[in-house]
Every structure is written in structure tokens, then in C-alpha cells.
Amino acid sequence: MLSALLLSIASANESAYRAELDKACVGSRVLSVVAHADDDLYFINPSIDEAIARGACVHTVVVTAGYVDDPNNDARQRGLQAAYALMLGESGLQWRHSERQLAGKIIEHWQANSTPRIELSFLELPAGAHDDLRSRARPNLYRVFADDAATETTGTPMQRYNESELIAVLRAIIESYDPERLLTLQATRAYPVRHSRPVGEGDHPDHVIVAKLTMLAAKDLPRLRHIIQHDDYPIQDRPANLSAEQAARKTAILHAYCLQDRRGCADPERLTPDCDARNDSHWGAAWLCRHYPSPVARPAPIKR
């Protein structure tokens, strides 16, 4: 009964959402699909920050919720909202919450009150560990992707997802938003990480699987002009390629996030770029100086 009522409300909200989006976003639209709430900040930025600065509409979709041992997503949501408020240049930014109905699922959606061009969506599937493929309370993305398992979200109302349903929701988000650019992580890395730190050999299973599912969801969408994958954990072993100003800006954005979600940084108060770091013991210090996007070849776009 509750799910049916929410679906009815969400359907009405969807019509209003699309009308507002078409009015506000007459230029570039950038859609980012990531596994965790800090992935876009560590690995896709400065692309998102630069898109916001030039006035583009930006929508980030986060597939999982919380951490593998703590599915509560509140801190990660607040952290991402704080980071986007900083990128938008509006301290104390307020957010409007709604429930969207897409491909038969309820999607938790947030939009900046001051401007409809900044959006965050959360699917809230269970997060997995970076170095362990085993599921905990619910099947993780690895089981959904590799074993054709079904899982349930950690939010309210609880949503059931299998692989085809997750791809359908991601495709519906892409089609509804109609982005010029689709950003995600690297879909070709091996996983999992083979030691206790989140860097070095291998990648986070959630990162790779979300990127693979995003690519499947985007297949044969002729209006999508650009898909760009971003390398993640292994960039610490590649040359630092951000300027000092870019690294400082990226660090400030991460700091805003980590003040809300302190698990997102080894030590938020000591978060500084380490552009010479390799196998650094502090989460993210080397990543703050690096940015490795890789455009994916696409057919010639169909004009709008």
C-alpha cells in the first residue's frame, strides 16, 4: 500500500521535474554515475567542478549507500551536498527532496533549492568491500552482477533490484536527463584490491561493476554525445597532472565532504595533496593531484 502511494506521488513529481529541467537546462547537461558518494570527488573531479563553474547542469547518481559495515547513508548524503554547495559557491545551500519513479522503482532525489541545475540521486543498494567479494546482510553488487542475484536497498521504501532492473533504472535516468556528457569510472579494471589499503593492485568491485552497468545502460542511445570513463585507485602510480591550484581546489571540495562523512578521509583535518606519493598510507592524498579521464568512442551523434 505504501509503495503504491509513493509510486503515484512520484509519477506526478516526474512530470513536474521534466518541465523544470527543460526550462533550466537549455545548455550542457552532465550526468555522473558512480558507486559511492565520494567517487566523483576523488576521481571525476575537477570535471564536475569545472562544469558547474561554466553554468552546466550537473546530476550525480550514487548507486550504493553507506559502507559495507554501516548501510546508513545520511552522512554520505550530507557530505555530497556540502561538497556540491562549495562547488556552487553557496554556503548554507538548502536542498529540496523528492521521490522519482523510474522503471518501476522509487529513486531518492535531491535538487538545490537555489537552482534546479544541480541534482543528486541515490539508489541505496548495499555497498561492498574493496578487497572482499563476500556479501554481508544483503547481496552486494558483485553478486548481482556475477551471480544474477537480487538484492534489496537500504533505504525506505525498500526496493528490490536484480541486474536487469538496475540497468533499466540507469537507462531511464540517462534517457530522462538526456545528457551531453555521461561520466563514470573505469569499466575495465581487475578487482578486488588484493590488500587492506584501497590502492595498488586491483580496484574496488563496486567501482568497476557500476561502470560496466552504466555502459550497458547507455548502449545504443543515439542522443548521448560523449561517454567518459575515469581511472580511480591506480592513478596514484601515474604522474601527477593537476596544477597546484586544481589540487588545492579538489582538496577543499573533499574537505567539505569529509567534515560530514569522516570515514571518507583518513584524517579530514590533515587532508593535503601529496603529488609525489605512491602507495601512500593516507586515503586520497595522491589522488588529489591526479585526474585521468578516458573518452569512449561513440557513433556520430544525432542532432537535438
GROMACS .gro file of C-alpha atoms in nm:
model
  304
    1MET     CA    1   0.000   0.000   0.000
    2LEU     CA    2   0.276   0.247   0.097
    3SER     CA    3   0.481   0.161  -0.213
    4ALA     CA    4   0.177   0.211  -0.440
    5LEU     CA    5   0.105   0.552  -0.286
    6LEU     CA    6   0.467   0.659  -0.323
    7LEU     CA    7   0.472   0.544  -0.686
    8SER     CA    8   0.162   0.755  -0.757
    9ILE     CA    9   0.317   1.063  -0.596
   10ALA     CA   10   0.647   1.002  -0.771
   11SER     CA   11   0.474   0.978  -1.110
   12ALA     CA   12   0.321   1.322  -1.065
   13ASN     CA   13   0.655   1.459  -0.946
   14GLU     CA   14   0.826   1.324  -1.259
   15SER     CA   15   0.618   1.536  -1.495
   16ALA     CA   16   0.693   1.849  -1.294
   17TYR     CA   17   1.061   1.757  -1.277
   18ARG     CA   18   1.098   1.720  -1.653
   19ALA     CA   19   0.923   2.050  -1.720
   20GLU     CA   20   1.152   2.232  -1.478
   21LEU     CA   21   1.462   2.060  -1.617
   22ASP     CA   22   1.379   2.156  -1.975
   23LYS     CA   23   1.331   2.518  -1.871
   24ALA     CA   24   1.651   2.542  -1.662
   25CYS     CA   25   1.887   2.328  -1.869
   26VAL     CA   26   1.893   2.463  -2.221
   27GLY     CA   27   2.271   2.422  -2.248
   28SER     CA   28   2.510   2.144  -2.147
   29ARG     CA   29   2.390   1.862  -1.922
   30VAL     CA   30   2.646   1.645  -1.741
   31LEU     CA   31   2.538   1.317  -1.581
   32SER     CA   32   2.776   1.132  -1.349
   33VAL     CA   33   2.709   0.774  -1.233
   34VAL     CA   34   2.930   0.642  -0.951
   35ALA     CA   35   2.930   0.367  -0.693
   36HIS     CA   36   2.994   0.572  -0.378
   37ALA     CA   37   2.924   0.926  -0.265
   38ASP     CA   38   3.288   1.040  -0.278
   39ASP     CA   39   3.391   0.871  -0.605
   40ASP     CA   40   3.304   1.172  -0.819
   41LEU     CA   41   3.502   1.399  -0.586
   42TYR     CA   42   3.816   1.184  -0.575
   43PHE     CA   43   3.825   1.064  -0.934
   44ILE     CA   44   3.591   1.256  -1.166
   45ASN     CA   45   3.673   1.600  -1.034
   46PRO     CA   46   3.782   1.855  -1.147
   47SER     CA   47   3.543   1.776  -1.435
   48ILE     CA   48   3.228   1.830  -1.227
   49ASP     CA   49   3.359   2.144  -1.058
   50GLU     CA   50   3.450   2.292  -1.397
   51ALA     CA   51   3.110   2.201  -1.541
   52ILE     CA   52   2.932   2.377  -1.254
   53ALA     CA   53   3.158   2.681  -1.294
   54ARG     CA   54   3.070   2.718  -1.662
   55GLY     CA   55   2.697   2.701  -1.586
   56ALA     CA   56   2.624   2.346  -1.699
   57CYS     CA   57   2.351   2.138  -1.542
   58VAL     CA   58   2.503   1.861  -1.330
   59HIS     CA   59   2.332   1.548  -1.200
   60THR     CA   60   2.522   1.287  -0.999
   61VAL     CA   61   2.377   0.940  -0.935
   62VAL     CA   62   2.519   0.733  -0.647
   63VAL     CA   63   2.435   0.364  -0.670
   64THR     CA   64   2.530   0.233  -0.324
   65ALA     CA   65   2.462   0.351   0.030
   66GLY     CA   66   2.686   0.394   0.332
   67TYR     CA   67   2.965   0.146   0.398
   68VAL     CA   68   2.977  -0.230   0.390
   69ASP     CA   69   2.951  -0.248   0.771
   70ASP     CA   70   2.719   0.053   0.809
   71PRO     CA   71   2.448   0.100   0.542
   72ASN     CA   72   2.319   0.428   0.689
   73ASN     CA   73   2.357   0.680   0.408
   74ASP     CA   74   2.287   1.006   0.594
   75ALA     CA   75   2.648   1.115   0.644
   76ARG     CA   76   2.744   1.039   0.285
   77GLN     CA   77   2.444   1.231   0.152
   78ARG     CA   78   2.521   1.531   0.372
   79GLY     CA   79   2.884   1.516   0.265
   80LEU     CA   80   2.800   1.520  -0.103
   81GLN     CA   81   2.553   1.804  -0.053
   82ALA     CA   82   2.822   2.005   0.130
   83ALA     CA   83   3.075   1.941  -0.148
   84TYR     CA   84   2.832   2.050  -0.419
   85ALA     CA   85   2.736   2.359  -0.220
   86LEU     CA   86   3.104   2.456  -0.214
   87MET     CA   87   3.138   2.394  -0.588
   88LEU     CA   88   2.830   2.606  -0.649
   89GLY     CA   89   2.967   2.878  -0.419
   90GLU     CA   90   2.667   2.882  -0.187
   91SER     CA   91   2.739   2.815   0.178
   92GLY     CA   92   2.432   2.701   0.366
   93LEU     CA   93   2.273   2.572   0.045
   94GLN     CA   94   1.934   2.413   0.107
   95TRP     CA   95   1.816   2.105  -0.081
   96ARG     CA   96   1.469   2.002  -0.195
   97HIS     CA   97   1.388   1.633  -0.159
   98SER     CA   98   1.155   1.430  -0.381
   99GLU     CA   99   1.085   1.072  -0.484
  100ARG     CA  100   1.115   0.995  -0.856
  101GLN     CA  101   0.953   0.696  -1.025
  102LEU     CA  102   1.175   0.547  -1.295
  103ALA     CA  103   1.149   0.198  -1.447
  104GLY     CA  104   0.913   0.096  -1.168
  105LYS     CA  105   1.146   0.199  -0.884
  106ILE     CA  106   1.144   0.486  -0.636
  107ILE     CA  107   1.460   0.698  -0.662
  108GLU     CA  108   1.563   0.933  -0.382
  109HIS     CA  109   1.632   1.269  -0.544
  110TRP     CA  110   1.771   1.600  -0.418
  111GLN     CA  111   1.778   1.931  -0.604
  112ALA     CA  112   1.949   2.253  -0.498
  113ASN     CA  113   1.682   2.500  -0.382
  114SER     CA  114   1.854   2.797  -0.541
  115THR     CA  115   1.893   2.637  -0.883
  116PRO     CA  116   1.738   2.328  -1.042
  117ARG     CA  117   2.058   2.267  -1.240
  118ILE     CA  118   2.231   2.083  -0.951
  119GLU     CA  119   2.089   1.738  -0.868
  120LEU     CA  120   2.184   1.432  -0.665
  121SER     CA  121   2.016   1.090  -0.681
  122PHE     CA  122   2.071   0.790  -0.454
  123LEU     CA  123   1.973   0.431  -0.539
  124GLU     CA  124   2.094   0.297  -0.199
  125LEU     CA  125   2.198  -0.054  -0.295
  126PRO     CA  126   2.427  -0.233  -0.046
  127ALA     CA  127   2.792  -0.127  -0.065
  128GLY     CA  128   3.062  -0.389  -0.099
  129ALA     CA  129   3.415  -0.407   0.042
  130HIS     CA  130   3.711  -0.300  -0.172
  131ASP     CA  131   3.911  -0.617  -0.102
  132ASP     CA  132   3.641  -0.880  -0.036
  133LEU     CA  133   3.371  -1.011  -0.271
  134ARG     CA  134   3.162  -1.172   0.002
  135SER     CA  135   2.817  -1.032   0.076
  136ARG     CA  136   2.712  -0.924   0.423
  137ALA     CA  137   2.346  -0.872   0.523
  138ARG     CA  138   2.228  -0.835   0.163
  139PRO     CA  139   2.378  -0.949  -0.169
  140ASN     CA  140   2.626  -0.688  -0.292
  141LEU     CA  141   2.675  -0.555  -0.645
  142TYR     CA  142   2.923  -0.831  -0.723
  143ARG     CA  143   2.657  -1.095  -0.653
  144VAL     CA  144   2.400  -0.901  -0.855
  145PHE     CA  145   2.640  -0.871  -1.148
  146ALA     CA  146   2.826  -1.203  -1.140
  147ASP     CA  147   2.568  -1.443  -0.994
  148ASP     CA  148   2.241  -1.296  -1.121
  149ALA     CA  149   2.131  -1.244  -0.761
  150ALA     CA  150   1.869  -0.999  -0.643
  151THR     CA  151   1.928  -0.755  -0.360
  152GLU     CA  152   1.731  -0.501  -0.159
  153THR     CA  153   1.808  -0.138  -0.094
  154THR     CA  154   1.895   0.000   0.246
  155GLY     CA  155   1.654   0.296   0.225
  156THR     CA  156   1.280   0.340   0.274
  157PRO     CA  157   1.081   0.214   0.095
  158MET     CA  158   1.292  -0.093   0.037
  159GLN     CA  159   1.344  -0.159  -0.333
  160ARG     CA  160   1.435  -0.492  -0.493
  161TYR     CA  161   1.693  -0.495  -0.771
  162ASN     CA  162   1.843  -0.758  -0.995
  163GLU     CA  163   2.091  -0.679  -1.272
  164SER     CA  164   1.836  -0.614  -1.545
  165GLU     CA  165   1.628  -0.391  -1.316
  166LEU     CA  166   1.934  -0.189  -1.217
  167ILE     CA  167   2.034  -0.144  -1.582
  168ALA     CA  168   1.676  -0.040  -1.663
  169VAL     CA  169   1.677   0.226  -1.390
  170LEU     CA  170   2.016   0.362  -1.501
  171ARG     CA  171   1.896   0.372  -1.861
  172ALA     CA  172   1.577   0.552  -1.756
  173ILE     CA  173   1.783   0.811  -1.568
  174ILE     CA  174   2.006   0.866  -1.871
  175GLU     CA  175   1.713   0.893  -2.111
  176SER     CA  176   1.517   1.123  -1.880
  177TYR     CA  177   1.812   1.355  -1.819
  178ASP     CA  178   1.930   1.347  -2.182
  179PRO     CA  179   2.291   1.444  -2.102
  180GLU     CA  180   2.551   1.576  -2.340
  181ARG     CA  181   2.819   1.404  -2.131
  182LEU     CA  182   2.795   1.084  -1.928
  183LEU     CA  183   3.075   1.041  -1.673
  184THR     CA  184   3.158   0.723  -1.483
  185LEU     CA  185   3.459   0.526  -1.356
  186GLN     CA  186   3.682   0.277  -1.537
  187ALA     CA  187   3.495  -0.034  -1.653
  188THR     CA  188   3.796  -0.250  -1.746
  189ARG     CA  189   3.994  -0.281  -1.422
  190ALA     CA  190   4.051  -0.610  -1.241
  191TYR     CA  191   3.908  -0.646  -0.890
  192PRO     CA  192   3.912  -0.676  -0.594
  193VAL     CA  193   4.201  -0.492  -0.429
  194ARG     CA  194   4.444  -0.756  -0.301
  195HIS     CA  195   4.548  -0.594   0.026
  196SER     CA  196   4.393  -0.394   0.307
  197ARG     CA  197   4.458  -0.047   0.167
  198PRO     CA  198   4.232   0.097  -0.108
  199VAL     CA  199   4.514   0.143  -0.358
  200GLY     CA  200   4.759  -0.064  -0.555
  201GLU     CA  201   4.682  -0.397  -0.720
  202GLY     CA  202   4.322  -0.426  -0.834
  203ASP     CA  203   4.023  -0.198  -0.799
  204HIS     CA  204   3.707  -0.166  -0.592
  205PRO     CA  205   3.446  -0.412  -0.726
  206ASP     CA  206   3.168  -0.156  -0.682
  207HIS     CA  207   3.356   0.097  -0.898
  208VAL     CA  208   3.410  -0.142  -1.187
  209ILE     CA  209   3.066  -0.302  -1.176
  210VAL     CA  210   2.880   0.031  -1.166
  211ALA     CA  211   3.087   0.147  -1.463
  212LYS     CA  212   3.008  -0.175  -1.654
  213LEU     CA  213   2.636  -0.147  -1.577
  214THR     CA  214   2.638   0.218  -1.678
  215MET     CA  215   2.796   0.129  -2.011
  216LEU     CA  216   2.531  -0.139  -2.065
  217ALA     CA  217   2.257   0.111  -1.977
  218ALA     CA  218   2.396   0.365  -2.223
  219LYS     CA  219   2.429   0.122  -2.511
  220ASP     CA  220   2.272   0.239  -2.837
  221LEU     CA  221   2.142   0.571  -2.703
  222PRO     CA  222   2.197   0.783  -3.014
  223ARG     CA  223   2.143   1.124  -2.850
  224LEU     CA  224   2.424   1.068  -2.598
  225ARG     CA  225   2.723   1.254  -2.742
  226HIS     CA  226   3.008   1.169  -2.505
  227ILE     CA  227   3.088   0.895  -2.251
  228ILE     CA  228   3.398   0.948  -2.040
  229GLN     CA  229   3.539   0.686  -1.802
  230HIS     CA  230   3.771   0.797  -1.522
  231ASP     CA  231   4.052   0.591  -1.377
  232ASP     CA  232   4.046   0.565  -0.998
  233TYR     CA  233   4.259   0.382  -0.739
  234PRO     CA  234   4.555   0.306  -0.969
  235ILE     CA  235   4.609   0.672  -1.065
  236GLN     CA  236   4.841   0.708  -0.766
  237ASP     CA  237   5.103   0.525  -0.972
  238ARG     CA  238   5.066   0.762  -1.267
  239PRO     CA  239   5.222   1.110  -1.293
  240ALA     CA  240   5.055   1.393  -1.107
  241ASN     CA  241   4.881   1.601  -1.375
  242LEU     CA  242   4.678   1.865  -1.190
  243SER     CA  243   4.814   2.211  -1.122
  244ALA     CA  244   4.873   2.325  -0.766
  245GLU     CA  245   4.558   2.539  -0.788
  246GLN     CA  246   4.348   2.248  -0.917
  247ALA     CA  247   4.480   2.014  -0.646
  248ALA     CA  248   4.406   2.273  -0.376
  249ARG     CA  249   4.053   2.323  -0.507
  250LYS     CA  250   3.993   1.949  -0.527
  251THR     CA  251   4.119   1.916  -0.169
  252ALA     CA  252   3.886   2.189  -0.042
  253ILE     CA  253   3.589   2.014  -0.200
  254LEU     CA  254   3.688   1.680  -0.043
  255HIS     CA  255   3.736   1.852   0.291
  256ALA     CA  256   3.378   1.984   0.280
  257TYR     CA  257   3.259   1.630   0.214
  258CYS     CA  258   3.471   1.469   0.483
  259LEU     CA  259   3.359   1.707   0.756
  260GLN     CA  260   3.019   1.537   0.720
  261ASP     CA  261   3.147   1.185   0.646
  262ARG     CA  262   3.472   1.145   0.837
  263ARG     CA  263   3.517   0.790   0.712
  264GLY     CA  264   3.574   0.935   0.366
  265CYS     CA  265   3.921   1.061   0.463
  266ALA     CA  266   4.192   0.912   0.680
  267ASP     CA  267   4.212   1.244   0.867
  268PRO     CA  268   3.995   1.532   0.735
  269GLU     CA  269   4.188   1.797   0.926
  270ARG     CA  270   4.517   1.688   0.769
  271LEU     CA  271   4.384   1.634   0.418
  272THR     CA  272   4.651   1.768   0.183
  273PRO     CA  273   4.763   1.677  -0.169
  274ASP     CA  274   5.073   1.458  -0.189
  275CYS     CA  275   5.168   1.485  -0.553
  276ASP     CA  276   5.479   1.268  -0.518
  277ALA     CA  277   5.300   0.996  -0.323
  278ARG     CA  278   5.295   0.634  -0.426
  279ASN     CA  279   5.147   0.364  -0.205
  280ASP     CA  280   5.055   0.644   0.032
  281SER     CA  281   4.917   0.536   0.369
  282HIS     CA  282   4.662   0.820   0.374
  283TRP     CA  283   4.344   0.775   0.174
  284GLY     CA  284   4.331   1.004  -0.122
  285ALA     CA  285   4.647   1.211  -0.075
  286ALA     CA  286   4.790   1.106  -0.412
  287TRP     CA  287   4.451   1.108  -0.587
  288LEU     CA  288   4.410   1.479  -0.512
  289CYS     CA  289   4.685   1.562  -0.765
  290ARG     CA  290   4.566   1.335  -1.041
  291HIS     CA  291   4.284   1.315  -1.297
  292TYR     CA  292   4.273   1.056  -1.575
  293PRO     CA  293   3.960   1.068  -1.794
  294SER     CA  294   3.930   0.844  -2.100
  295PRO     CA  295   3.669   0.925  -2.366
  296VAL     CA  296   3.486   0.622  -2.504
  297ALA     CA  297   3.438   0.606  -2.879
  298ARG     CA  298   3.078   0.673  -2.980
  299PRO     CA  299   2.890   0.675  -3.310
  300ALA     CA  300   2.826   1.016  -3.469
  301PRO     CA  301   2.562   1.192  -3.253
  302ILE     CA  302   2.211   1.265  -3.370
  303LYS     CA  303   2.147   1.639  -3.353
  304ARG     CA  304   1.900   1.764  -3.097
   0.00000   0.00000   0.00000
